[in-house]
Amino acid sequence: MVLAIETENLWIGYMDEEDNILWVVRGVDINVKENEVYCLVGESGCGKSTLGYAIVGILPPYATTKGTLRIMGKEVIVGDTRNYVETRGKLITLIPQNPGKALSPYLVISDQFYYVLNSLYGLDRKDSYKKARELLQIVGLDPEKVLDSYPHELSGGMQQRTAIALALATGAKIVVADEPTSSLDANLRLQLLKLLSRLRDEMGLTILMITHDILSATRICDRIAVMYAGKIVEEAHINEVIEKPMHPYTKMLIDAVPVLGVKKRLVSYLGEPPRPGEYIMGCQFNKRCPKAMKICKVEEPRPVYIGSRRVACWLYSERVENHE
């Protein structure tokens, strides 16, 4: 089976002022199936957006990579070599985190569709206008109100839907949605998640959603990968993770989220996450973990598989008995 997205031991880093590499994504292995909604969840600075940028092909040229990334079986990162020809904008596309900044403030929306559709498919203005109308209707917007408007004349929800329509204009079937609900209120957030779910079903999309909001993930995702300090610490079906989180960090994220209609005591996050690129001896979470053991402070855990679930935590390793 060809996977939509597959990474093997993927590392991504940036040079600091002293020419040291600060690794912000560290040895990540994920696989996303076709027509799946897969969520990357974690606090700001954990590396999830950098991973998303690598997958969609918009890493800056000064980024350093090693490992492997495949999009629909095509190798686009091999070690420090990157080649996104025939993938970026054709096989895979991006819904940006901040559409107000991603949309050009100098062009009306119809022109922005024209430049995308003309560069990819050679469509003239008449045909691109027609295609733009169809796409805006698909995402629930009135083309007559949008096409001749500048981005600042649209509400935040309209900007986000327009950005989704522009992403769909590429024809790509794999969509990376980078924090698509972060700038929206609760009602618009729910509407957008329902829209993405509908588009997945109607258009056969594969969606990689990046979010810090684990509650939003429960509304749309099939599988979830929890990311901390550049690594995947837990991965499983969304229901398994919510009903019985195994990694202490996953539990911390869930315990801090209010759920409508459910009475529970909210627990604030413990401590602060490490800075991007900062290295801590042992498990990267050990300074914040209420269940940290001696081994957690000296050696980083490797992922173990428990059924279909993957978790990187010494609580589930047989080796712990030899270190306590």
Coordinates of C-alpha atoms in Angstrom, one line a residue:
M1 CA 0.0 0.0 0.0
V2 CA 1.3 3.4 -1.0
L3 CA 1.1 5.9 1.9
A4 CA 0.0 9.5 1.4
I5 CA 2.8 10.7 3.7
E6 CA 5.6 8.7 5.2
T7 CA 8.7 9.8 7.2
E8 CA 11.5 7.7 8.4
N9 CA 13.9 9.0 11.1
L10 CA 13.3 12.6 9.8
W11 CA 15.4 15.3 11.5
I12 CA 15.0 19.1 10.8
G13 CA 17.2 21.8 12.3
Y14 CA 18.5 25.3 12.0
M15 CA 21.9 26.8 12.5
D16 CA 22.4 29.1 15.5
E17 CA 24.8 32.1 15.6
E18 CA 27.7 29.8 16.4
D19 CA 26.9 27.4 13.5
N20 CA 25.6 24.7 15.8
I21 CA 22.5 22.8 14.5
L22 CA 19.5 23.2 16.7
W23 CA 17.3 20.1 15.9
V24 CA 13.6 21.0 16.3
V25 CA 12.3 17.8 14.7
R26 CA 14.2 14.8 16.0
G27 CA 13.9 11.3 14.4
V28 CA 10.2 11.4 13.5
D29 CA 8.5 8.4 12.0
I30 CA 4.9 8.9 10.8
N31 CA 2.7 7.3 8.1
V32 CA -0.5 8.8 6.9
K33 CA -2.9 6.7 4.9
E34 CA -4.9 8.0 1.9
N35 CA -8.3 9.6 2.9
E36 CA -7.2 9.8 6.5
V37 CA -7.3 12.8 8.9
Y38 CA -4.2 12.6 10.9
C39 CA -3.5 15.2 13.7
L40 CA -0.2 16.4 15.1
V41 CA -0.9 17.9 18.5
G42 CA 1.5 19.6 20.9
E43 CA 2.4 22.9 22.6
S44 CA 3.9 25.8 20.7
G45 CA 7.6 25.2 19.9
C46 CA 7.3 21.4 19.8
G47 CA 8.3 21.2 16.1
K48 CA 4.9 20.3 14.6
S49 CA 4.7 23.3 12.3
T50 CA 8.3 22.8 11.1
L51 CA 7.4 19.1 10.4
G52 CA 4.3 20.3 8.5
Y53 CA 6.4 22.8 6.4
A54 CA 8.8 20.0 5.5
I55 CA 6.0 17.8 4.4
V56 CA 4.3 20.5 2.2
G57 CA 7.7 21.6 0.8
I58 CA 8.2 25.1 2.2
L59 CA 11.2 24.7 4.5
P60 CA 13.5 27.7 4.2
P61 CA 16.7 27.0 2.2
Y62 CA 18.9 27.3 5.4
A63 CA 17.1 24.5 7.2
T64 CA 19.1 21.3 7.6
T65 CA 17.5 17.9 7.1
K66 CA 18.4 14.2 7.4
G67 CA 16.2 11.2 7.1
T68 CA 13.5 10.4 4.5
L69 CA 10.2 11.9 3.5
R70 CA 7.9 10.4 0.9
I71 CA 4.7 11.9 -0.6
M72 CA 2.6 9.2 -2.4
G73 CA 5.7 7.1 -2.6
K74 CA 7.9 9.8 -4.1
E75 CA 11.0 10.6 -2.1
V76 CA 11.1 14.4 -1.6
I77 CA 13.7 14.4 1.3
V78 CA 16.6 12.0 1.3
G79 CA 19.3 13.0 3.9
D80 CA 20.1 16.6 3.2
T81 CA 18.7 16.6 -0.3
R82 CA 15.3 18.0 -1.0
N83 CA 13.4 17.8 -4.3
Y84 CA 9.7 18.9 -4.3
V85 CA 9.3 18.9 -8.1
E86 CA 5.9 17.2 -9.0
T87 CA 4.7 17.2 -5.4
R88 CA 4.4 20.7 -4.0
G89 CA 1.1 22.3 -5.1
K90 CA 0.3 19.3 -7.2
L91 CA 0.2 16.3 -4.9
I92 CA 0.2 18.3 -1.6
T93 CA -1.0 21.8 -0.6
L94 CA -1.3 24.0 2.5
I95 CA -4.1 25.7 4.4
P96 CA -2.1 28.4 6.2
Q97 CA -2.4 29.3 9.9
N98 CA -3.1 32.9 9.3
P99 CA -5.0 33.5 6.0
G100 CA -5.1 37.2 6.7
K101 CA -1.3 37.3 6.1
A102 CA -1.2 34.5 3.6
L103 CA -3.6 36.2 1.2
S104 CA -2.1 39.1 -0.7
P105 CA -3.4 42.4 0.5
Y106 CA -2.8 44.0 -2.9
L107 CA -5.0 41.7 -5.0
V108 CA -8.7 41.0 -5.1
I109 CA -9.6 37.4 -4.5
S110 CA -10.3 36.6 -8.2
D111 CA -6.8 37.7 -9.1
Q112 CA -5.3 35.4 -6.5
F113 CA -7.2 32.4 -7.9
Y114 CA -6.1 33.4 -11.4
Y115 CA -2.4 33.4 -10.5
V116 CA -2.7 30.0 -8.9
L117 CA -4.7 28.4 -11.7
N118 CA -2.8 30.1 -14.5
S119 CA 0.6 29.0 -13.1
L120 CA -0.4 25.4 -12.5
Y121 CA -2.9 24.8 -15.4
G122 CA -2.6 27.7 -17.8
L123 CA -6.2 28.8 -17.3
D124 CA -7.1 32.3 -18.6
R125 CA -9.0 34.8 -16.5
K126 CA -12.4 33.7 -17.7
D127 CA -11.9 30.0 -16.9
S128 CA -10.1 30.8 -13.6
Y129 CA -13.0 33.0 -12.6
K130 CA -15.4 30.2 -13.3
K131 CA -13.3 27.7 -11.4
A132 CA -13.0 30.1 -8.4
R133 CA -16.8 30.5 -8.3
E134 CA -17.2 26.7 -8.1
L135 CA -14.6 26.4 -5.3
L136 CA -16.0 29.2 -3.2
Q137 CA -19.4 27.7 -3.4
I138 CA -18.0 24.4 -2.3
V139 CA -16.6 26.0 0.9
G140 CA -19.9 27.8 1.6
L141 CA -19.2 31.3 0.4
D142 CA -21.1 33.6 -1.9
P143 CA -18.7 34.2 -4.9
E144 CA -20.4 37.5 -5.7
K145 CA -19.4 38.9 -2.3
V146 CA -15.9 37.5 -2.3
L147 CA -14.3 37.4 -5.8
D148 CA -14.1 41.2 -6.2
S149 CA -13.1 41.9 -2.6
Y150 CA -9.7 42.4 -1.0
P151 CA -8.8 40.1 1.9
H152 CA -9.2 42.9 4.5
E153 CA -12.8 43.3 3.4
L154 CA -13.6 39.7 4.5
S155 CA -14.3 38.5 8.0
G156 CA -11.8 36.0 9.6
G157 CA -14.1 33.1 8.8
M158 CA -14.5 34.1 5.2
Q159 CA -10.7 34.6 4.9
Q160 CA -10.1 31.0 6.2
R161 CA -12.7 29.5 3.8
T162 CA -11.1 31.4 0.9
A163 CA -7.7 30.1 1.9
I164 CA -9.2 26.6 1.9
A165 CA -10.7 27.2 -1.6
L166 CA -7.3 28.4 -2.9
A167 CA -5.7 25.3 -1.5
L168 CA -8.2 23.1 -3.3
A169 CA -7.6 25.1 -6.5
T170 CA -4.3 23.3 -6.9
G171 CA -6.1 20.0 -7.3
A172 CA -3.9 18.3 -4.7
K173 CA -5.5 15.5 -2.7
I174 CA -3.2 15.9 0.3
V175 CA -3.8 18.9 2.5
V176 CA -1.7 20.1 5.4
A177 CA -3.9 22.3 7.6
D178 CA -1.6 24.4 9.9
E179 CA -3.6 25.5 13.0
P180 CA -6.6 26.2 10.8
T181 CA -8.9 27.1 13.7
S182 CA -6.5 29.1 15.9
S183 CA -7.8 32.6 15.0
L184 CA -11.5 31.7 15.0
D185 CA -14.1 31.8 17.8
A186 CA -15.7 28.6 19.1
N187 CA -18.7 28.7 16.7
L188 CA -16.6 29.3 13.6
R189 CA -14.1 26.7 14.8
L190 CA -16.8 24.0 14.8
Q191 CA -18.1 25.1 11.4
L192 CA -14.6 24.9 9.9
L193 CA -14.0 21.4 11.3
K194 CA -17.3 20.2 9.9
L195 CA -16.3 21.8 6.5
L196 CA -12.9 20.0 6.5
S197 CA -14.6 16.7 7.4
R198 CA -17.2 17.1 4.6
L199 CA -14.5 18.0 2.1
R200 CA -12.5 14.9 3.1
D201 CA -15.5 12.7 2.4
E202 CA -16.7 14.5 -0.8
M203 CA -13.4 15.1 -2.5
G204 CA -11.4 12.1 -1.2
L205 CA -8.8 14.3 0.6
T206 CA -6.1 13.2 3.0
I207 CA -5.6 15.8 5.7
L208 CA -2.7 16.3 8.0
M209 CA -3.9 18.8 10.7
I210 CA -1.5 20.6 12.9
T211 CA -3.0 21.9 16.2
H212 CA -2.3 22.7 19.8
D213 CA -6.0 22.1 20.6
I214 CA -6.5 18.4 21.4
L215 CA -10.3 19.0 21.7
S216 CA -10.5 20.1 18.0
A217 CA -8.6 17.0 17.1
T218 CA -11.3 14.8 18.6
R219 CA -13.9 16.3 16.3
I220 CA -12.2 15.4 13.0
C221 CA -9.2 13.1 13.4
D222 CA -8.9 9.4 12.8
R223 CA -5.5 9.1 14.4
I224 CA -3.5 11.5 16.5
A225 CA 0.3 11.9 17.1
V226 CA 1.3 13.8 20.2
M227 CA 4.5 15.7 19.7
Y228 CA 6.9 17.0 22.4
A229 CA 10.3 18.6 22.0
G230 CA 10.6 17.4 18.4
K231 CA 9.6 13.8 18.9
I232 CA 6.4 11.8 18.7
V233 CA 5.6 10.6 22.2
E234 CA 2.3 8.9 21.6
E235 CA 0.4 7.8 18.5
A236 CA -2.9 6.0 18.4
H237 CA -6.5 6.1 17.2
I238 CA -8.1 9.3 18.5
N239 CA -10.6 7.4 20.7
E240 CA -7.9 5.4 22.4
V241 CA -5.9 8.5 23.2
I242 CA -8.8 10.4 24.7
E243 CA -10.3 7.5 26.7
K244 CA -7.0 6.3 28.0
P245 CA -3.9 8.4 27.4
M246 CA -0.7 6.5 28.1
H247 CA 2.0 9.1 28.0
P248 CA 2.0 11.6 31.0
Y249 CA 2.3 14.5 28.5
T250 CA -0.8 13.4 26.6
K251 CA -2.7 13.1 29.9
M252 CA -1.5 16.6 30.9
L253 CA -2.9 18.0 27.6
I254 CA -6.3 16.3 28.0
D255 CA -6.6 17.3 31.7
A256 CA -6.2 20.9 30.9
V257 CA -9.1 21.0 28.3
P258 CA -12.7 21.8 29.4
V259 CA -15.4 19.6 27.8
L260 CA -18.9 21.0 27.3
G261 CA -21.4 19.1 29.5
V262 CA -18.7 17.2 31.4
K263 CA -17.9 18.2 35.0
K264 CA -14.2 17.7 35.7
R265 CA -11.4 19.4 37.5
L266 CA -9.1 21.3 35.1
V267 CA -5.4 20.9 35.7
S268 CA -3.0 23.6 34.4
Y269 CA 0.2 22.6 32.6
L270 CA 3.2 21.7 34.7
G271 CA 6.3 23.7 34.0
E272 CA 7.5 25.0 30.7
P273 CA 8.4 23.1 27.5
P274 CA 12.1 23.2 26.4
R275 CA 13.0 25.9 23.9
P276 CA 13.2 24.8 20.3
G277 CA 16.5 23.0 19.8
E278 CA 17.2 22.8 23.5
Y279 CA 18.4 19.3 24.6
I280 CA 17.7 17.8 28.0
M281 CA 19.4 14.6 29.1
G282 CA 17.1 11.6 29.2
C283 CA 13.4 11.9 28.4
Q284 CA 12.8 15.5 27.3
F285 CA 9.6 15.6 29.4
N286 CA 11.3 14.4 32.7
K287 CA 11.5 17.9 34.3
R288 CA 7.7 18.3 34.0
C289 CA 6.6 14.7 34.5
P290 CA 4.9 13.7 37.8
K291 CA 5.9 10.1 37.2
A292 CA 9.6 10.6 36.3
M293 CA 12.0 7.8 37.4
K294 CA 15.7 7.6 37.6
I295 CA 16.1 6.2 34.1
C296 CA 14.0 9.1 32.7
K297 CA 16.8 11.5 33.7
V298 CA 19.6 9.7 32.0
E299 CA 18.3 7.9 28.9
E300 CA 15.7 8.8 26.3
P301 CA 13.0 6.1 25.8
R302 CA 12.5 4.4 22.5
P303 CA 9.0 3.9 21.2
V304 CA 7.2 0.7 22.1
Y305 CA 4.1 -0.7 20.4
I306 CA 1.1 -1.8 22.5
G307 CA -1.4 -3.2 20.1
S308 CA -1.9 -0.5 17.4
R309 CA -0.6 2.2 19.8
R310 CA 2.9 3.7 19.9
V311 CA 4.2 5.3 23.0
A312 CA 7.7 6.5 23.9
C313 CA 7.8 6.3 27.8
W314 CA 9.8 4.3 30.3
L315 CA 6.6 3.5 32.1
Y316 CA 6.0 0.8 29.4
S317 CA 9.5 -0.6 29.1
E318 CA 10.6 -3.9 30.7
R319 CA 14.1 -2.3 31.1
V320 CA 12.9 0.0 33.9
E321 CA 13.2 -2.7 36.6
N322 CA 16.9 -2.9 36.0
H323 CA 17.4 0.8 36.6
E324 CA 15.4 1.3 39.8

